[in-house]
Coordinates of C-alpha atoms and ligand atoms in Angstrom, one line a residue:
M1 CA -28.2 150.7 116.7
D2 CA -31.7 149.7 117.7
I3 CA -33.2 147.8 114.7
N4 CA -36.6 148.8 116.0
T5 CA -35.9 152.4 115.0
G6 CA -34.3 151.7 111.7
K7 CA -35.7 152.1 108.2
I8 CA -34.7 150.5 104.9
I9 CA -34.1 152.9 102.1
I10 CA -34.2 151.5 98.5
S11 CA -33.6 153.2 95.1
G12 CA -35.3 150.7 92.8
G13 CA -35.6 149.9 89.1
K14 CA -32.3 148.1 88.6
P15 CA -32.1 144.5 87.4
L16 CA -30.1 142.5 90.1
E17 CA -27.3 140.3 88.7
G18 CA -24.8 137.9 90.4
E19 CA -24.6 135.1 93.0
I20 CA -26.5 135.1 96.2
P21 CA -26.2 132.5 99.0
V22 CA -29.0 130.9 101.1
S23 CA -28.6 130.5 104.9
G24 CA -29.8 127.8 107.1
M25 CA -33.6 127.3 107.4
K26 CA -35.2 129.4 110.2
N27 CA -38.1 127.0 110.8
A28 CA -35.8 124.0 111.0
A29 CA -33.3 125.8 113.2
V30 CA -35.8 127.0 115.9
A31 CA -37.3 123.5 116.1
I32 CA -33.9 121.8 116.4
V33 CA -32.6 124.3 118.9
F34 CA -35.5 123.5 121.3
S35 CA -35.1 119.8 120.5
T36 CA -31.6 119.8 122.1
I37 CA -33.4 120.0 125.5
L38 CA -34.2 116.3 125.0
T39 CA -30.6 115.2 124.8
E40 CA -29.2 115.8 128.3
D41 CA -25.8 116.2 126.5
K42 CA -23.8 118.6 124.3
C43 CA -24.8 119.2 120.7
I44 CA -23.1 121.3 118.1
I45 CA -25.5 122.8 115.5
E46 CA -24.0 124.1 112.3
N47 CA -25.5 126.3 109.5
L48 CA -27.7 128.1 112.0
P49 CA -29.0 131.3 110.4
D50 CA -27.8 134.4 112.4
I51 CA -31.4 135.9 112.8
S52 CA -33.3 137.2 115.8
D53 CA -35.7 134.2 116.0
V54 CA -32.7 131.8 116.5
N55 CA -31.0 134.2 118.9
V56 CA -34.2 134.6 121.0
S57 CA -34.6 130.8 121.0
L58 CA -31.0 130.5 122.4
Q59 CA -31.8 133.1 125.0
I60 CA -34.9 131.2 126.1
L61 CA -32.7 128.0 126.4
E62 CA -30.2 129.9 128.6
S63 CA -33.1 131.2 130.8
I64 CA -33.8 127.6 131.8
G65 CA -30.2 126.6 132.5
V66 CA -29.0 125.4 129.1
K67 CA -25.3 126.4 128.4
V68 CA -25.0 128.1 125.0
N69 CA -21.6 128.7 123.5
K70 CA -21.5 130.4 120.0
L71 CA -18.5 128.9 118.2
D72 CA -19.1 131.4 115.3
K73 CA -22.0 133.3 113.9
N74 CA -23.5 130.2 112.4
T75 CA -22.3 127.4 114.8
V76 CA -23.4 126.9 118.4
E77 CA -22.6 124.4 121.1
I78 CA -25.6 123.7 123.3
D79 CA -25.3 121.8 126.5
S80 CA -28.6 120.8 128.2
S81 CA -27.1 118.4 130.8
F82 CA -28.1 120.7 133.7
V83 CA -31.4 122.1 132.4
A84 CA -34.3 122.2 134.9
P85 CA -38.0 122.8 134.4
G86 CA -38.2 126.6 134.6
I87 CA -40.4 129.4 133.5
A88 CA -38.8 131.1 130.5
P89 CA -39.3 134.8 130.6
F90 CA -42.7 135.8 129.0
D91 CA -41.2 138.7 127.2
L92 CA -38.9 136.3 125.3
V93 CA -41.4 133.6 124.7
S94 CA -44.0 136.0 123.4
K95 CA -41.6 137.3 120.7
M96 CA -42.0 134.4 118.4
R97 CA -44.3 131.5 117.4
A98 CA -41.7 128.7 117.7
S99 CA -41.4 129.1 121.5
Y100 CA -44.3 126.6 121.7
Y101 CA -41.7 123.9 121.0
L102 CA -40.5 124.5 124.6
I103 CA -43.7 122.7 125.7
G104 CA -43.1 119.5 123.7
A105 CA -39.4 119.5 124.5
E106 CA -39.9 120.0 128.3
L107 CA -42.6 117.4 128.3
G108 CA -40.3 115.0 126.6
R109 CA -37.5 115.7 129.0
F110 CA -39.3 116.2 132.3
G111 CA -42.9 115.1 131.9
R112 CA -44.1 118.6 132.7
A113 CA -44.0 122.1 131.2
F114 CA -45.2 125.6 132.1
V115 CA -44.7 128.0 129.1
G116 CA -46.0 131.4 128.0
L117 CA -48.3 131.3 125.0
P118 CA -46.2 132.0 121.8
G119 CA -46.2 135.2 119.7
G120 CA -45.2 135.4 116.1
C121 CA -46.7 137.0 112.9
D122 CA -50.2 138.2 113.2
F123 CA -52.3 136.2 110.7
G124 CA -55.4 136.2 112.9
A125 CA -56.0 133.4 115.4
R126 CA -53.0 131.0 115.8
P127 CA -54.5 128.3 118.0
I128 CA -52.5 125.4 119.4
D129 CA -55.5 123.0 120.0
Q130 CA -53.9 120.3 117.9
H131 CA -50.7 120.5 120.0
I132 CA -52.8 120.1 123.1
K133 CA -54.8 117.2 121.6
G134 CA -51.5 115.4 121.0
F135 CA -50.1 116.0 124.5
E136 CA -53.4 114.8 126.1
A137 CA -53.3 111.7 123.9
L138 CA -49.8 111.0 125.3
G139 CA -51.2 111.1 128.9
C140 CA -50.9 114.7 129.9
D141 CA -53.2 117.1 131.7
V142 CA -53.0 120.4 129.8
K143 CA -54.3 123.8 131.0
A144 CA -54.2 126.7 128.6
E145 CA -55.4 129.7 130.6
G146 CA -54.5 133.4 130.2
D147 CA -51.0 133.8 128.9
Y148 CA -49.7 130.3 129.9
V149 CA -49.9 126.7 129.0
E150 CA -49.3 124.2 131.8
A151 CA -48.9 120.5 130.9
T152 CA -48.2 117.6 133.2
A153 CA -47.9 113.8 132.6
K154 CA -50.6 112.3 134.8
D155 CA -48.6 109.5 136.2
G156 CA -45.2 111.1 135.8
S157 CA -44.4 109.7 132.4
L158 CA -45.8 109.9 128.8
H159 CA -47.2 106.9 127.0
G160 CA -47.3 106.3 123.3
A161 CA -50.6 106.9 121.5
S162 CA -52.2 107.4 118.1
V163 CA -52.9 111.0 117.2
Y164 CA -54.9 112.1 114.2
M165 CA -54.3 115.8 113.4
D166 CA -57.6 117.5 112.5
M167 CA -55.7 119.7 110.0
V168 CA -52.2 119.7 108.7
T169 CA -50.1 121.6 111.2
V170 CA -46.3 122.0 111.1
G171 CA -45.9 123.1 114.7
G172 CA -48.4 120.5 116.0
T173 CA -46.6 117.7 114.1
I174 CA -43.2 118.7 115.5
N175 CA -44.4 119.4 119.0
V176 CA -46.1 116.0 119.4
M177 CA -42.9 114.3 118.0
L178 CA -40.8 116.1 120.6
A179 CA -43.1 115.0 123.4
A180 CA -43.2 111.4 122.1
V181 CA -39.5 110.6 121.5
K182 CA -38.9 109.4 125.1
A183 CA -42.5 108.3 125.9
E184 CA -43.1 104.7 126.9
G185 CA -44.3 102.8 123.8
V186 CA -45.1 103.8 120.2
T187 CA -46.7 107.0 119.0
V188 CA -48.3 107.3 115.5
I189 CA -49.1 110.8 114.2
E190 CA -51.6 110.6 111.3
N191 CA -52.4 113.5 108.9
A192 CA -48.9 114.7 109.7
A193 CA -47.4 117.8 107.9
H194 CA -44.7 117.0 105.3
E195 CA -42.5 120.1 105.4
P196 CA -38.7 119.7 105.0
H197 CA -38.2 121.2 108.4
I198 CA -40.2 118.3 110.0
V199 CA -37.9 115.9 108.2
D200 CA -34.8 117.8 109.4
T201 CA -36.0 117.8 113.0
A202 CA -36.7 114.1 112.8
N203 CA -33.2 113.5 111.3
F204 CA -31.7 115.5 114.1
L205 CA -33.5 113.5 116.8
N206 CA -32.7 110.2 115.1
A207 CA -29.0 111.3 115.0
C208 CA -29.3 111.7 118.8
G209 CA -30.7 108.1 119.1
A210 CA -34.4 108.6 118.7
D211 CA -36.4 106.1 116.7
I212 CA -38.6 108.1 114.3
S213 CA -39.8 106.8 110.9
G214 CA -42.1 108.3 108.2
A215 CA -41.2 112.0 108.6
G216 CA -42.2 113.7 105.4
T217 CA -45.2 111.5 104.9
D218 CA -48.8 111.5 106.3
V219 CA -47.9 109.0 109.0
I220 CA -45.0 109.4 111.4
K221 CA -44.2 106.6 113.8
I222 CA -42.1 107.3 117.0
R223 CA -40.9 104.4 119.2
G224 CA -40.0 105.8 122.6
V225 CA -36.3 105.5 123.7
K226 CA -34.8 105.9 127.2
K227 CA -32.1 108.5 126.4
L228 CA -30.8 110.7 123.7
H229 CA -27.1 111.6 123.3
G230 CA -25.5 114.7 121.8
V231 CA -24.6 115.1 118.2
T232 CA -23.1 117.5 115.6
Y233 CA -25.8 118.4 113.1
T234 CA -26.1 120.8 110.1
I235 CA -29.3 122.6 109.4
I236 CA -30.8 122.3 105.9
P237 CA -30.9 125.4 103.6
D238 CA -33.9 127.8 103.9
M239 CA -36.3 127.0 101.1
I240 CA -38.4 130.2 101.8
E241 CA -35.3 132.4 101.6
A242 CA -34.3 130.7 98.4
G243 CA -37.8 131.2 96.9
T244 CA -37.7 134.8 98.0
F245 CA -34.5 135.3 96.0
M246 CA -36.0 133.5 93.0
I247 CA -39.0 136.0 92.9
L248 CA -36.6 138.9 93.4
A249 CA -34.7 137.9 90.2
A250 CA -37.9 137.8 88.3
A251 CA -39.4 141.0 89.8
T252 CA -36.3 143.1 89.0
G253 CA -35.8 141.6 85.5
G254 CA -32.4 140.3 86.6
N255 CA -30.3 137.2 86.5
L256 CA -29.4 135.6 89.9
R257 CA -27.5 132.4 90.7
I258 CA -28.9 131.3 94.1
T259 CA -26.5 129.0 95.9
N260 CA -26.7 126.5 98.8
L261 CA -30.3 125.3 98.4
I262 CA -32.1 122.0 97.8
P263 CA -33.9 122.5 94.4
K264 CA -36.5 119.8 95.2
H265 CA -37.8 121.9 98.1
L266 CA -38.6 124.6 95.5
D267 CA -40.4 122.5 92.9
S268 CA -43.8 124.3 93.4
V269 CA -42.2 127.8 93.2
T270 CA -40.2 126.8 90.1
A271 CA -43.3 125.4 88.4
K272 CA -45.3 128.7 89.0
L273 CA -42.4 130.9 87.9
C274 CA -41.9 128.9 84.7
E275 CA -45.7 129.3 84.1
M276 CA -45.1 133.1 84.2
G277 CA -42.3 132.8 81.7
V278 CA -39.3 133.0 84.0
E279 CA -36.3 131.0 83.0
I280 CA -34.9 128.6 85.7
E281 CA -31.8 126.4 85.4
E282 CA -31.0 123.8 88.1
E283 CA -27.3 123.0 88.8
G284 CA -26.7 120.7 91.8
D285 CA -27.3 122.8 94.9
S286 CA -28.0 126.1 93.0
L287 CA -30.6 127.6 90.8
T288 CA -30.1 130.3 88.1
V289 CA -33.2 132.5 87.7
R290 CA -33.5 135.0 84.9
R291 CA -36.3 137.0 83.3
K292 CA -36.9 136.2 79.7
E293 CA -37.8 138.9 77.1
G294 CA -41.4 140.1 77.2
P295 CA -44.0 140.5 80.0
L296 CA -44.6 138.1 82.9
K297 CA -47.7 136.0 82.2
K298 CA -50.6 136.1 84.6
I299 CA -51.3 132.9 86.6
N300 CA -53.4 131.6 89.5
V301 CA -51.7 130.4 92.7
K302 CA -53.1 128.7 95.7
T303 CA -51.0 128.3 98.9
L304 CA -51.0 124.8 100.3
P305 CA -49.1 122.7 102.9
Y306 CA -45.9 121.2 101.5
P307 CA -45.3 120.2 98.7
G308 CA -47.8 122.8 97.6
F309 CA -47.0 126.4 97.0
P310 CA -45.8 127.7 100.4
T311 CA -48.0 130.1 102.3
D312 CA -44.7 131.8 103.4
M313 CA -44.2 132.8 99.7
N314 CA -47.7 134.5 99.5
P315 CA -46.6 138.1 99.9
Q316 CA -43.5 137.7 97.7
M317 CA -45.5 136.1 94.9
C318 CA -48.2 138.8 95.1
V319 CA -45.5 141.4 94.3
L320 CA -44.6 139.5 91.2
L321 CA -48.3 139.1 90.1
C322 CA -48.6 142.9 90.4
L323 CA -46.0 143.1 87.5
A324 CA -47.6 140.4 85.3
E325 CA -49.8 141.1 82.3
G326 CA -53.5 140.7 83.1
L327 CA -55.6 139.4 86.1
S328 CA -54.0 136.8 88.4
R329 CA -55.5 135.2 91.5
L330 CA -53.7 134.3 94.7
T331 CA -55.6 132.2 97.1
E332 CA -54.4 131.7 100.7
S333 CA -55.6 128.4 102.1
V334 CA -53.5 128.1 105.3
W335 CA -53.9 131.3 107.3
E336 CA -57.2 133.2 107.8
S337 CA -55.8 136.6 107.2
R338 CA -52.4 136.9 105.4
F339 CA -53.2 139.9 103.2
R340 CA -52.6 142.8 105.6
Y341 CA -49.6 143.8 103.3
V342 CA -51.9 144.5 100.4
E343 CA -52.6 148.0 101.6
E344 CA -48.9 148.7 101.6
L345 CA -48.5 147.5 98.0
K346 CA -51.5 149.7 96.9
R347 CA -49.5 152.7 98.1
M348 CA -46.9 151.7 95.5
G349 CA -49.6 151.6 92.7
A350 CA -50.6 148.0 92.9
K351 CA -54.2 147.1 91.8
I352 CA -55.4 144.4 94.2
N353 CA -58.9 143.4 95.3
I354 CA -59.3 141.1 98.2
N355 CA -62.3 138.7 97.8
G356 CA -62.4 136.4 100.9
R357 CA -59.2 134.4 100.9
C358 CA -58.4 135.4 97.3
A359 CA -56.3 138.4 96.1
E360 CA -57.4 139.4 92.6
V361 CA -54.3 141.1 91.2
E362 CA -54.5 143.3 88.1
G363 CA -51.0 143.7 86.6
V364 CA -49.6 147.2 86.2
P365 CA -46.7 148.4 84.0
Y366 CA -44.6 149.3 87.1
L367 CA -44.7 150.0 90.8
K368 CA -43.8 153.4 92.2
G369 CA -41.5 153.9 95.2
A370 CA -43.4 154.9 98.4
S371 CA -43.2 154.9 102.3
V372 CA -44.5 151.6 103.4
R373 CA -44.2 149.3 106.5
A374 CA -43.3 145.7 107.1
V375 CA -46.5 144.2 108.6
D376 CA -44.9 140.8 109.3
L377 CA -41.7 138.8 108.4
R378 CA -42.5 137.6 104.9
A379 CA -44.6 140.7 104.0
G380 CA -41.6 142.8 105.0
C381 CA -39.4 141.0 102.6
A382 CA -42.0 141.4 99.9
M383 CA -41.8 145.1 100.4
V384 CA -38.1 144.9 99.8
I385 CA -38.7 143.1 96.5
A386 CA -41.4 145.6 95.6
G387 CA -39.0 148.5 96.4
L388 CA -36.2 147.0 94.4
A389 CA -38.5 146.5 91.4
A390 CA -40.2 149.9 91.7
E391 CA -39.3 153.1 90.0
G392 CA -37.9 155.6 92.5
I393 CA -37.3 155.6 96.3
T394 CA -39.0 153.3 98.8
E395 CA -38.8 153.6 102.6
I396 CA -39.7 150.6 104.7
D397 CA -40.6 151.0 108.4
E398 CA -41.0 148.4 111.2
I399 CA -38.1 146.5 109.6
Y400 CA -37.4 144.4 112.8
H401 CA -39.9 141.9 111.4
I402 CA -37.6 141.2 108.4
F403 CA -34.5 140.5 110.5
R404 CA -36.4 137.8 112.4
G405 CA -36.0 135.5 109.4
Y406 CA -33.4 136.7 106.9
E407 CA -29.7 136.6 107.7
N408 CA -27.6 139.6 106.4
L409 CA -30.3 140.5 103.9
I410 CA -29.0 144.0 103.2
G411 CA -25.4 142.7 102.6
K412 CA -26.6 139.8 100.3
L413 CA -28.7 142.2 98.2
Q414 CA -26.0 144.9 98.0
G415 CA -23.8 142.0 96.7
V416 CA -25.9 141.6 93.6
G417 CA -26.2 145.3 92.9
A418 CA -29.1 146.5 95.0
D419 CA -29.1 150.2 96.0
I420 CA -30.4 149.4 99.6
K421 CA -29.4 150.5 103.1
V422 CA -30.6 150.8 106.7
V423 CA -30.7 154.2 108.3
Y424 CA -31.3 155.2 111.9
P425 CA -32.7 158.3 113.4
K426 CA -30.5 161.0 114.9
S427 CA -32.1 164.1 116.4
L428 CA -35.3 163.7 114.4
Q429 CA -33.8 163.1 111.1
Y430 CA -32.5 159.8 109.4
I431 CA -28.8 159.9 108.9
D432 CA -27.1 157.2 106.8
Y433 CA -24.9 155.4 109.4
E434 CA -22.2 152.9 108.8
Ligands
EPZ1 C1 -45.3 127.2 110.8 O1 -46.2 127.9 111.6 C2 -44.3 128.2 110.4 N1 -43.6 128.8 111.5 C3 -45.0 129.3 109.6 O2 -44.0 130.2 109.0 C4 -45.8 128.7 108.4 O3 -46.6 129.8 107.8 C5 -46.7 127.6 108.9 O4 -46.0 126.6 109.6 C6 -47.3 126.9 107.7 O5 -46.4 126.3 106.9 C7 -42.6 128.0 112.1 O6 -42.3 126.9 111.7 C8 -42.0 128.6 113.3 P1 -49.4 125.5 111.4 P2 -47.3 127.0 112.5 O7 -49.5 124.9 112.7 O8 -46.7 125.8 113.0 C9 -54.0 126.0 112.1 C10 -42.7 132.1 108.7 O9 -42.9 133.1 108.0 N2 -53.8 125.3 113.4 O10 -48.9 124.6 110.3 O11 -47.8 128.0 113.5 C11 -53.4 127.3 112.0 O12 -54.3 128.3 112.5 C12 -43.8 131.5 109.5 O13 -41.6 131.5 108.8 C13 -54.9 125.1 114.2 O14 -56.0 125.4 113.9 O15 -48.4 126.7 111.4 C14 -53.2 127.5 110.5 O16 -54.5 127.9 109.9 C15 -45.1 132.3 109.4 N3 -54.6 124.5 115.4 C16 -52.9 126.1 110.0 O17 -53.4 125.2 111.0 C17 -53.3 124.1 115.8 O18 -53.2 123.6 116.9 C18 -51.4 125.8 109.8 O19 -50.8 126.1 111.0 C19 -52.3 124.4 114.9 C20 -52.5 125.0 113.7

């Protein structure tokens, strides 16, 4: 079945109850998969989420000579002993944002890279000027013309440098780290992003013999080393998937035990949900989230770099604010236009006014099922939450976005009582296939 032609059909209005597991973190997995290019050895990566962004990343590696052997759906052996500088197919590279890590990894391994500009969710301009600033500081000539970026170390090798990021950038921080791990000398990244996936990538590289300190703080120091060796490494749980399930429990009025997560990563989400009157209980590596009696309270939320409220939880939180009592405000401070999904929510009866970077959300007693589309990865999952909370039937189109970042979403939701399925077209009508 071609997921590009499928639709998700939901019969909503039922509280979801039970236990739901979290998979490995997409944004750590894609960074670490590309980081293996630096090791010239075999690595085994565990707890990889079985999602299209990871599978495309593995296909890109194979296109430049890396040997990829899937040991099971969440474990892969990656052998980059024989990789050569190549030109990964543009149609693969343009499918996702994280393909820009190919530039930093190839620079770190070969001192040169020629990579198609990345794709990914459409939030308006998604420049990589800070990545380029870092590569140039390390002694590279960088040309970003048309659809490609070409980077070459001027004298054949990269040299440590100090790089001050003009704004907090996850991708920029990781990409400069990748280029610097084997550079001659010490690199210091200032105003670095703090996200857990940056720490996970640094931990992976250190396990391979790199010398990185300060990941997770404003200042990351990288002492160049000659060689990196292979390792077996387990990806951290996906904090955004976990946060998505937390909001799902609150929005459907249910009671979910969300397992295999790191509660600390969700502190900002937990704080905002408690402010709304949601009950959250932490037990080791799981959280139980249940809706208390009475209406959800209105709140104001502003998305910020970690440890602030994650921008990747913007759409999901907006759905919940639609069901709170009174006027809430959701301000997006990371991306210039992350509210394209609002028009889809309005089709379900939501009352939302966009004022610059702020969504003013007037709570409504309930949302109504409708035909909507997934405009990007996280917005698509927000439509699933909205459909499960709404009265009636919801059909979601363009669902391929959702399967970029959520492993076995339909199965996990059915496991906690959701009436949800994917259907595919057959001779102009949608038949419910196995
Ligand atoms: C990563 O994107 C994530 N993607 C995004 O998650 C996430 O929304 C974002 O970080 C912020 O947390 C991956 O990790 C693959 P940034 P990235 O560089 O690295 C500006 C998801 O749903 N900027 O931190 O592209 C940029 O325009 C995805 O999983 C520059 O101006 O984000 C944005 O306004 C969606 N120049 C801000 O910085 C640059 O060179 C943050 O971007 C780089 C960034």
